[in-house]
Amino acid sequence: MHEDKLLNDDEMINIFKPDSNILNEFIRFMSSGSSTCAIVSKGHTGRSTSDDLRYIIGSNDPDLARENNPDCLTALYGTDNILNGFYSSHTNNEALKEIQIVFPEYQQPAIKGKSIDEYPHKTATLCLLGPTHIRDRIIDNYSIENSAVHFSLIFVAFYDLEALIRAIIQHGFEVRYEKTYTFRPDEVESLYIKHRNDDVFKPLVEAFIDGPCLLLYIAKENCVSDFCEYLGPFLREDFSKMPGTLRHDFDETTIPVTTIHGSESIIDARKELEQFFPYQQTLTVIKPGLTPNQKSDIFKRLNLNGFTILMKETRHLTKDVLTQFYARHQGLPWFNDFIQFMS
C-alpha cells in the first residue's frame, strides 16, 4: 500500500531520540521536508526484524558507519549525525507503539481471514537432536513464499543433518526457515514438563543443553499430525522397532532417549512457534533529503536482505508525532523547550 499523506499535529516527537546538543538543528531538519515511513517484516523467520534492520541501517554516525560497516545505509547515504538519513525502532515493543503512532489504522495482513501472526501456528512441531553434531555447521535462515499451506516447526540436532533434512522434504514437508538455538535447562524442562516424573526426564534435559541445536520451520497440510506419524513413537524401545520413521532412521544411538522432538498437538505447536519463530515487524523512517531514486534503491536493498515492505507512506512529520517519538525524554531539561519549539 502506497500513499502520500501529511501527518497531523498529534503525531511527531515520540519516535526519534536525538541528543540534546543537536536537538534544535535536528528538529529544523526533520521539519524541512517529507519523510518516508514504512513497516517492514521478516515474517516468521525466527530472526529479530528490529535487530536485522538496525544492522543494515548502521550507526547513527556516518563516519563510524563507513569505518565499521561500509555497506550499511547510513554509510552510503548519511552526511552527519543529523543528516544520517534513517531511523528504525530500537526494539519490537517500541516498533508496535511507533507503528500505531504513524499508521494508527494499520492492521496486520490476513490469510484466509486469520491475522498473519496467527495463521501459521495452526500446525507445527519441534525437534531436538544431539547438539554436539551441529556445533560447527553454519546455518543461514531462508524462506519460501507460499501462504497456501499450513506450517510446522521442527527442532533438530543430529549426526547426519543433511540426510535428515532431505528425508523430511522427501516425505512432503517444505522447510521454510531454520536457525540454531541453545537451550537453557529450564526451557527443556518446560518443553518436557509432562515427563517430569519419568525416568527419561533428566537424560532428556541433559541431551539438549550440551550445545546449539537446529530449529526448522516446515510447512504442509495437516503438518502436525503427519509429522507426528512420520516422527514415530517417543520411547526408544518403541521407535527402535519401526523402520522408516524419522527417529528410527536418524536418532542418536549412543544415548537412552530420543534426540528428535515433535510437537504433539496443534496447541503445543502454536506455543512453540510463537516462542521460536514469532511474527515480527518494525518501523523505519527515511528522513528528508534523499532523492526518489535513492529511496527506491534503499527499498530494493531491504528486499534483497529478506525484508517485506508491508506498508509505505511519504509524510511531513509534524510536531506532535515527534513529541510522541521522544516521549522517553519527557522530564529532561530540554524537553519542554523542544515541545515549545515545535509548536
GROMACS .gro file of C-alpha atoms in nm:
model
  343
    1MET     CA    1   0.000   0.000   0.000
    2HIS     CA    2   0.143   0.337  -0.102
    3GLU     CA    3   0.004   0.685  -0.043
    4ASP     CA    4   0.120   1.039   0.025
    5LYS     CA    5  -0.013   1.181   0.350
    6LEU     CA    6   0.054   1.474   0.583
    7LEU     CA    7   0.065   1.375   0.948
    8ASN     CA    8  -0.149   1.580   1.182
    9ASP     CA    9  -0.020   1.769   1.483
   10ASP     CA   10  -0.084   1.480   1.723
   11GLU     CA   11   0.192   1.262   1.583
   12MET     CA   12   0.561   1.371   1.590
   13ILE     CA   13   0.813   1.357   1.882
   14ASN     CA   14   0.781   1.004   2.029
   15ILE     CA   15   0.999   0.824   1.779
   16PHE     CA   16   1.336   0.980   1.712
   17LYS     CA   17   1.553   1.026   2.027
   18PRO     CA   18   1.826   1.278   1.932
   19ASP     CA   19   2.099   1.401   2.164
   20SER     CA   20   2.003   1.725   2.337
   21ASN     CA   21   2.303   1.913   2.192
   22ILE     CA   22   2.175   1.865   1.835
   23LEU     CA   23   1.806   1.886   1.915
   24ASN     CA   24   1.715   2.221   1.759
   25GLU     CA   25   1.908   2.154   1.440
   26PHE     CA   26   1.755   1.809   1.419
   27ILE     CA   27   1.403   1.949   1.453
   28ARG     CA   28   1.463   2.205   1.181
   29PHE     CA   29   1.593   1.931   0.955
   30MET     CA   30   1.304   1.695   1.025
   31SER     CA   31   1.055   1.975   0.960
   32SER     CA   32   1.221   2.074   0.632
   33GLY     CA   33   1.054   1.812   0.416
   34SER     CA   34   0.864   1.488   0.392
   35SER     CA   35   0.988   1.161   0.539
   36THR     CA   36   0.906   0.818   0.401
   37CYS     CA   37   0.778   0.581   0.670
   38ALA     CA   38   0.749   0.207   0.614
   39ILE     CA   39   0.651  -0.104   0.806
   40VAL     CA   40   0.888  -0.388   0.722
   41SER     CA   41   0.897  -0.751   0.829
   42LYS     CA   42   1.097  -1.071   0.805
   43GLY     CA   43   0.787  -1.274   0.881
   44HIS     CA   44   0.828  -1.595   1.081
   45THR     CA   45   1.197  -1.643   1.009
   46GLY     CA   46   1.291  -1.652   1.376
   47ARG     CA   47   1.522  -1.357   1.319
   48SER     CA   48   1.481  -1.027   1.504
   49THR     CA   49   1.337  -0.791   1.244
   50SER     CA   50   1.438  -0.485   1.450
   51ASP     CA   51   1.795  -0.604   1.507
   52ASP     CA   52   1.845  -0.704   1.144
   53LEU     CA   53   1.712  -0.371   1.019
   54ARG     CA   54   1.929  -0.172   1.259
   55TYR     CA   55   2.235  -0.364   1.134
   56ILE     CA   56   2.152  -0.280   0.772
   57ILE     CA   57   2.095   0.085   0.863
   58GLY     CA   58   2.413   0.101   1.071
   59SER     CA   59   2.544   0.352   1.324
   60ASN     CA   60   2.385   0.696   1.365
   61ASP     CA   61   2.730   0.843   1.294
   62PRO     CA   62   2.807   0.815   0.920
   63ASP     CA   63   3.184   0.828   0.981
   64LEU     CA   64   3.167   0.532   1.221
   65ALA     CA   65   2.931   0.356   0.985
   66ARG     CA   66   3.171   0.392   0.691
   67GLU     CA   67   3.456   0.263   0.908
   68ASN     CA   68   3.277  -0.035   1.064
   69ASN     CA   69   3.010  -0.130   0.811
   70PRO     CA   70   3.074   0.044   0.477
   71ASP     CA   71   2.781  -0.127   0.304
   72CYS     CA   72   2.519  -0.011   0.555
   73LEU     CA   73   2.265   0.253   0.454
   74THR     CA   74   2.399   0.526   0.683
   75ALA     CA   75   2.748   0.480   0.538
   76LEU     CA   76   2.612   0.510   0.185
   77TYR     CA   77   2.364   0.794   0.233
   78GLY     CA   78   2.436   0.970   0.564
   79THR     CA   79   2.615   1.304   0.596
   80ASP     CA   80   2.638   1.368   0.972
   81ASN     CA   81   2.459   1.275   1.294
   82ILE     CA   82   2.155   1.476   1.191
   83LEU     CA   83   2.156   1.408   0.819
   84ASN     CA   84   2.211   1.035   0.872
   85GLY     CA   85   1.910   0.954   0.661
   86PHE     CA   86   1.739   0.687   0.869
   87TYR     CA   87   1.553   0.586   1.181
   88SER     CA   88   1.431   0.243   1.291
   89SER     CA   89   1.255   0.122   1.604
   90HIS     CA   90   1.501   0.007   1.870
   91THR     CA   91   1.301  -0.292   1.997
   92ASN     CA   92   0.999  -0.498   1.898
   93ASN     CA   93   0.793  -0.336   2.173
   94GLU     CA   94   0.890   0.011   2.052
   95ALA     CA   95   0.801  -0.094   1.699
   96LEU     CA   96   0.446  -0.185   1.799
   97LYS     CA   97   0.395   0.153   1.965
   98GLU     CA   98   0.558   0.358   1.690
   99ILE     CA   99   0.368   0.180   1.414
  100GLN     CA  100   0.047   0.285   1.588
  101ILE     CA  101   0.172   0.645   1.606
  102VAL     CA  102   0.249   0.669   1.236
  103PHE     CA  103  -0.004   0.419   1.099
  104PRO     CA  104  -0.294   0.421   1.350
  105GLU     CA  105  -0.528   0.232   1.116
  106TYR     CA  106  -0.274  -0.035   1.018
  107GLN     CA  107  -0.381  -0.398   1.056
  108GLN     CA  108  -0.159  -0.700   1.004
  109PRO     CA  109  -0.202  -0.888   0.676
  110ALA     CA  110  -0.461  -1.165   0.686
  111ILE     CA  111  -0.452  -1.514   0.534
  112LYS     CA  112  -0.787  -1.691   0.497
  113GLY     CA  113  -0.941  -1.449   0.745
  114LYS     CA  114  -0.671  -1.503   1.008
  115SER     CA  115  -0.412  -1.248   1.118
  116ILE     CA  116  -0.075  -1.343   0.969
  117ASP     CA  117   0.074  -1.396   1.316
  118GLU     CA  118  -0.200  -1.649   1.400
  119TYR     CA  119  -0.244  -1.840   1.076
  120PRO     CA  120   0.093  -2.021   1.052
  121HIS     CA  121   0.059  -2.160   1.404
  122LYS     CA  122  -0.235  -2.388   1.324
  123THR     CA  123   0.003  -2.682   1.274
  124ALA     CA  124   0.363  -2.720   1.394
  125THR     CA  125   0.619  -2.942   1.562
  126LEU     CA  126   0.951  -2.915   1.745
  127CYS     CA  127   1.253  -3.144   1.709
  128LEU     CA  128   1.579  -3.168   1.910
  129LEU     CA  129   1.874  -3.397   1.844
  130GLY     CA  130   2.238  -3.422   1.959
  131PRO     CA  131   2.350  -3.057   1.982
  132THR     CA  132   2.717  -3.150   1.951
  133HIS     CA  133   2.660  -3.275   1.597
  134ILE     CA  134   2.572  -2.934   1.452
  135ARG     CA  135   2.816  -2.724   1.653
  136ASP     CA  136   3.037  -2.648   1.351
  137ARG     CA  137   2.759  -2.610   1.098
  138ILE     CA  138   2.687  -2.256   0.976
  139ILE     CA  139   2.321  -2.203   0.901
  140ASP     CA  140   2.158  -1.922   0.707
  141ASN     CA  141   1.789  -1.856   0.756
  142TYR     CA  142   1.589  -1.884   0.441
  143SER     CA  143   1.224  -1.853   0.339
  144ILE     CA  144   0.999  -1.977   0.064
  145GLU     CA  145   0.691  -1.776  -0.025
  146ASN     CA  146   0.373  -1.986  -0.022
  147SER     CA  147   0.085  -1.884   0.202
  148ALA     CA  148  -0.143  -2.165   0.083
  149VAL     CA  149  -0.004  -2.431   0.314
  150HIS     CA  150   0.000  -2.473   0.688
  151PHE     CA  151   0.325  -2.454   0.879
  152SER     CA  152   0.527  -2.665   1.117
  153LEU     CA  153   0.826  -2.621   1.343
  154ILE     CA  154   1.095  -2.881   1.395
  155PHE     CA  155   1.379  -2.853   1.638
  156VAL     CA  156   1.670  -3.078   1.545
  157ALA     CA  157   2.033  -3.155   1.601
  158PHE     CA  158   2.167  -3.480   1.469
  159TYR     CA  159   2.457  -3.685   1.342
  160ASP     CA  160   2.357  -3.670   0.974
  161LEU     CA  161   2.183  -3.336   0.943
  162GLU     CA  162   2.169  -3.303   0.567
  163ALA     CA  163   2.031  -3.654   0.519
  164LEU     CA  164   1.767  -3.592   0.785
  165ILE     CA  165   1.653  -3.270   0.617
  166ARG     CA  166   1.639  -3.445   0.280
  167ALA     CA  167   1.425  -3.719   0.433
  168ILE     CA  168   1.182  -3.461   0.574
  169ILE     CA  169   1.150  -3.292   0.234
  170GLN     CA  170   1.109  -3.624   0.054
  171HIS     CA  171   0.813  -3.701   0.280
  172GLY     CA  172   0.630  -3.394   0.151
  173PHE     CA  173   0.730  -3.133   0.409
  174GLU     CA  174   0.856  -2.791   0.300
  175VAL     CA  175   1.142  -2.642   0.501
  176ARG     CA  176   1.072  -2.271   0.525
  177TYR     CA  177   1.317  -2.138   0.784
  178GLU     CA  178   1.595  -2.271   1.002
  179LYS     CA  179   1.811  -2.136   1.282
  180THR     CA  180   2.036  -2.260   1.560
  181TYR     CA  181   1.932  -2.226   1.922
  182THR     CA  182   2.096  -2.311   2.253
  183PHE     CA  183   1.856  -2.422   2.524
  184ARG     CA  184   1.865  -2.334   2.891
  185PRO     CA  185   1.780  -2.621   3.129
  186ASP     CA  186   1.452  -2.457   3.232
  187GLU     CA  187   1.343  -2.432   2.867
  188VAL     CA  188   1.394  -2.804   2.810
  189GLU     CA  189   1.221  -2.879   3.139
  190SER     CA  190   0.923  -2.672   3.026
  191LEU     CA  191   0.920  -2.848   2.689
  192TYR     CA  192   0.904  -3.190   2.854
  193ILE     CA  193   0.701  -3.095   3.162
  194LYS     CA  194   0.460  -3.386   3.109
  195HIS     CA  195   0.756  -3.625   3.154
  196ARG     CA  196   0.891  -3.462   3.471
  197ASN     CA  197   0.817  -3.773   3.679
  198ASP     CA  198   0.952  -4.019   3.421
  199ASP     CA  199   1.296  -4.180   3.422
  200VAL     CA  200   1.370  -4.019   3.083
  201PHE     CA  201   1.326  -3.662   3.211
  202LYS     CA  202   1.678  -3.594   3.337
  203PRO     CA  203   1.851  -3.757   3.035
  204LEU     CA  204   1.628  -3.552   2.802
  205VAL     CA  205   1.730  -3.226   2.967
  206GLU     CA  206   2.098  -3.322   2.960
  207ALA     CA  207   2.077  -3.422   2.593
  208PHE     CA  208   1.952  -3.084   2.476
  209ILE     CA  209   2.162  -2.838   2.679
  210ASP     CA  210   2.504  -2.961   2.568
  211GLY     CA  211   2.529  -2.715   2.278
  212PRO     CA  212   2.339  -2.548   1.994
  213CYS     CA  213   2.052  -2.730   1.828
  214LEU     CA  214   1.876  -2.660   1.500
  215LEU     CA  215   1.521  -2.533   1.456
  216LEU     CA  216   1.341  -2.598   1.130
  217TYR     CA  217   1.015  -2.430   1.034
  218ILE     CA  218   0.833  -2.665   0.797
  219ALA     CA  219   0.506  -2.641   0.604
  220LYS     CA  220   0.249  -2.895   0.490
  221GLU     CA  221  -0.125  -2.952   0.502
  222ASN     CA  222  -0.209  -3.143   0.824
  223CYS     CA  223   0.151  -3.086   0.924
  224VAL     CA  224   0.130  -3.164   1.297
  225SER     CA  225  -0.045  -3.499   1.268
  226ASP     CA  226   0.151  -3.601   0.958
  227PHE     CA  227   0.485  -3.513   1.116
  228CYS     CA  228   0.400  -3.690   1.442
  229GLU     CA  229   0.322  -4.003   1.240
  230TYR     CA  230   0.647  -3.978   1.044
  231LEU     CA  231   0.845  -3.899   1.359
  232GLY     CA  232   0.746  -4.224   1.530
  233PRO     CA  233   0.693  -4.314   1.899
  234PHE     CA  234   0.857  -4.117   2.180
  235LEU     CA  235   1.026  -4.405   2.365
  236ARG     CA  236   1.334  -4.567   2.216
  237GLU     CA  237   1.208  -4.917   2.293
  238ASP     CA  238   0.910  -4.843   2.067
  239PHE     CA  239   1.059  -4.647   1.775
  240SER     CA  240   1.356  -4.884   1.751
  241LYS     CA  241   1.107  -5.140   1.612
  242MET     CA  242   0.966  -4.903   1.347
  243PRO     CA  243   1.200  -4.859   1.047
  244GLY     CA  244   1.101  -4.579   0.815
  245THR     CA  245   1.020  -4.337   1.096
  246LEU     CA  246   1.246  -4.036   1.149
  247ARG     CA  247   1.352  -4.140   1.497
  248HIS     CA  248   1.432  -4.497   1.393
  249ASP     CA  249   1.634  -4.390   1.090
  250PHE     CA  250   1.818  -4.085   1.230
  251ASP     CA  251   1.809  -4.072   1.610
  252GLU     CA  252   2.133  -4.073   1.808
  253THR     CA  253   2.207  -4.429   1.919
  254THR     CA  254   2.454  -4.360   2.200
  255ILE     CA  255   2.206  -4.212   2.450
  256PRO     CA  256   1.895  -4.370   2.608
  257VAL     CA  257   1.641  -4.106   2.497
  258THR     CA  258   1.519  -3.965   2.169
  259THR     CA  259   1.702  -3.660   2.044
  260ILE     CA  260   1.436  -3.559   1.791
  261HIS     CA  261   1.130  -3.383   1.931
  262GLY     CA  262   0.800  -3.302   1.759
  263SER     CA  263   0.507  -3.101   1.894
  264GLU     CA  264   0.234  -3.341   1.999
  265SER     CA  265  -0.067  -3.118   1.929
  266ILE     CA  266  -0.170  -2.804   1.744
  267ILE     CA  267  -0.183  -2.620   2.078
  268ASP     CA  268   0.174  -2.725   2.164
  269ALA     CA  269   0.284  -2.639   1.812
  270ARG     CA  270   0.141  -2.288   1.821
  271LYS     CA  271   0.307  -2.216   2.155
  272GLU     CA  272   0.643  -2.341   2.028
  273LEU     CA  273   0.624  -2.142   1.704
  274GLU     CA  274   0.536  -1.826   1.893
  275GLN     CA  275   0.842  -1.884   2.111
  276PHE     CA  276   1.096  -1.965   1.841
  277PHE     CA  277   0.956  -1.820   1.518
  278PRO     CA  278   0.742  -1.521   1.621
  279TYR     CA  279   0.600  -1.292   1.357
  280GLN     CA  280   0.784  -0.959   1.382
  281GLN     CA  281   0.757  -0.624   1.210
  282THR     CA  282   0.918  -0.287   1.271
  283LEU     CA  283   0.909   0.076   1.164
  284THR     CA  284   1.171   0.253   0.957
  285VAL     CA  285   1.179   0.620   0.861
  286ILE     CA  286   1.381   0.761   0.571
  287LYS     CA  287   1.440   1.122   0.670
  288PRO     CA  288   1.414   1.428   0.440
  289GLY     CA  289   1.685   1.499   0.185
  290LEU     CA  290   1.709   1.180  -0.019
  291THR     CA  291   1.601   1.167  -0.382
  292PRO     CA  292   1.326   0.934  -0.511
  293ASN     CA  293   1.592   0.724  -0.686
  294GLN     CA  294   1.790   0.692  -0.363
  295LYS     CA  295   1.476   0.588  -0.173
  296SER     CA  296   1.394   0.334  -0.443
  297ASP     CA  297   1.744   0.188  -0.413
  298ILE     CA  298   1.708   0.167  -0.034
  299PHE     CA  299   1.386  -0.034  -0.055
  300LYS     CA  300   1.543  -0.263  -0.314
  301ARG     CA  301   1.828  -0.326  -0.068
  302LEU     CA  302   1.578  -0.407   0.206
  303ASN     CA  303   1.402  -0.656  -0.022
  304LEU     CA  304   1.732  -0.820  -0.114
  305ASN     CA  305   1.808  -0.859   0.258
  306GLY     CA  306   1.488  -1.051   0.319
  307PHE     CA  307   1.254  -0.771   0.429
  308THR     CA  308   0.897  -0.744   0.307
  309ILE     CA  309   0.756  -0.391   0.281
  310LEU     CA  310   0.410  -0.418   0.437
  311MET     CA  311   0.313  -0.050   0.416
  312LYS     CA  312   0.483   0.269   0.299
  313GLU     CA  313   0.382   0.636   0.308
  314THR     CA  314   0.557   0.967   0.246
  315ARG     CA  315   0.465   1.220   0.515
  316HIS     CA  316   0.569   1.552   0.663
  317LEU     CA  317   0.630   1.459   1.028
  318THR     CA  318   0.460   1.714   1.249
  319LYS     CA  319   0.549   1.844   1.593
  320ASP     CA  320   0.306   1.615   1.774
  321VAL     CA  321   0.435   1.300   1.607
  322LEU     CA  322   0.792   1.383   1.704
  323THR     CA  323   0.669   1.456   2.057
  324GLN     CA  324   0.537   1.103   2.081
  325PHE     CA  325   0.858   0.965   1.935
  326TYR     CA  326   1.058   1.144   2.205
  327ALA     CA  327   0.831   1.057   2.497
  328ARG     CA  328   1.114   0.867   2.668
  329HIS     CA  329   1.291   1.203   2.719
  330GLN     CA  330   0.999   1.371   2.894
  331GLY     CA  331   1.126   1.535   3.212
  332LEU     CA  332   1.472   1.615   3.073
  333PRO     CA  333   1.577   1.984   3.079
  334TRP     CA  334   1.536   2.034   2.706
  335PHE     CA  335   1.204   1.855   2.661
  336ASN     CA  336   0.962   2.145   2.720
  337ASP     CA  337   1.172   2.377   2.504
  338PHE     CA  338   1.160   2.112   2.236
  339ILE     CA  339   0.781   2.093   2.251
  340GLN     CA  340   0.753   2.473   2.251
  341PHE     CA  341   0.990   2.499   1.957
  342MET     CA  342   0.782   2.253   1.760
  343SER     CA  343   0.465   2.445   1.843
   0.00000   0.00000   0.00000
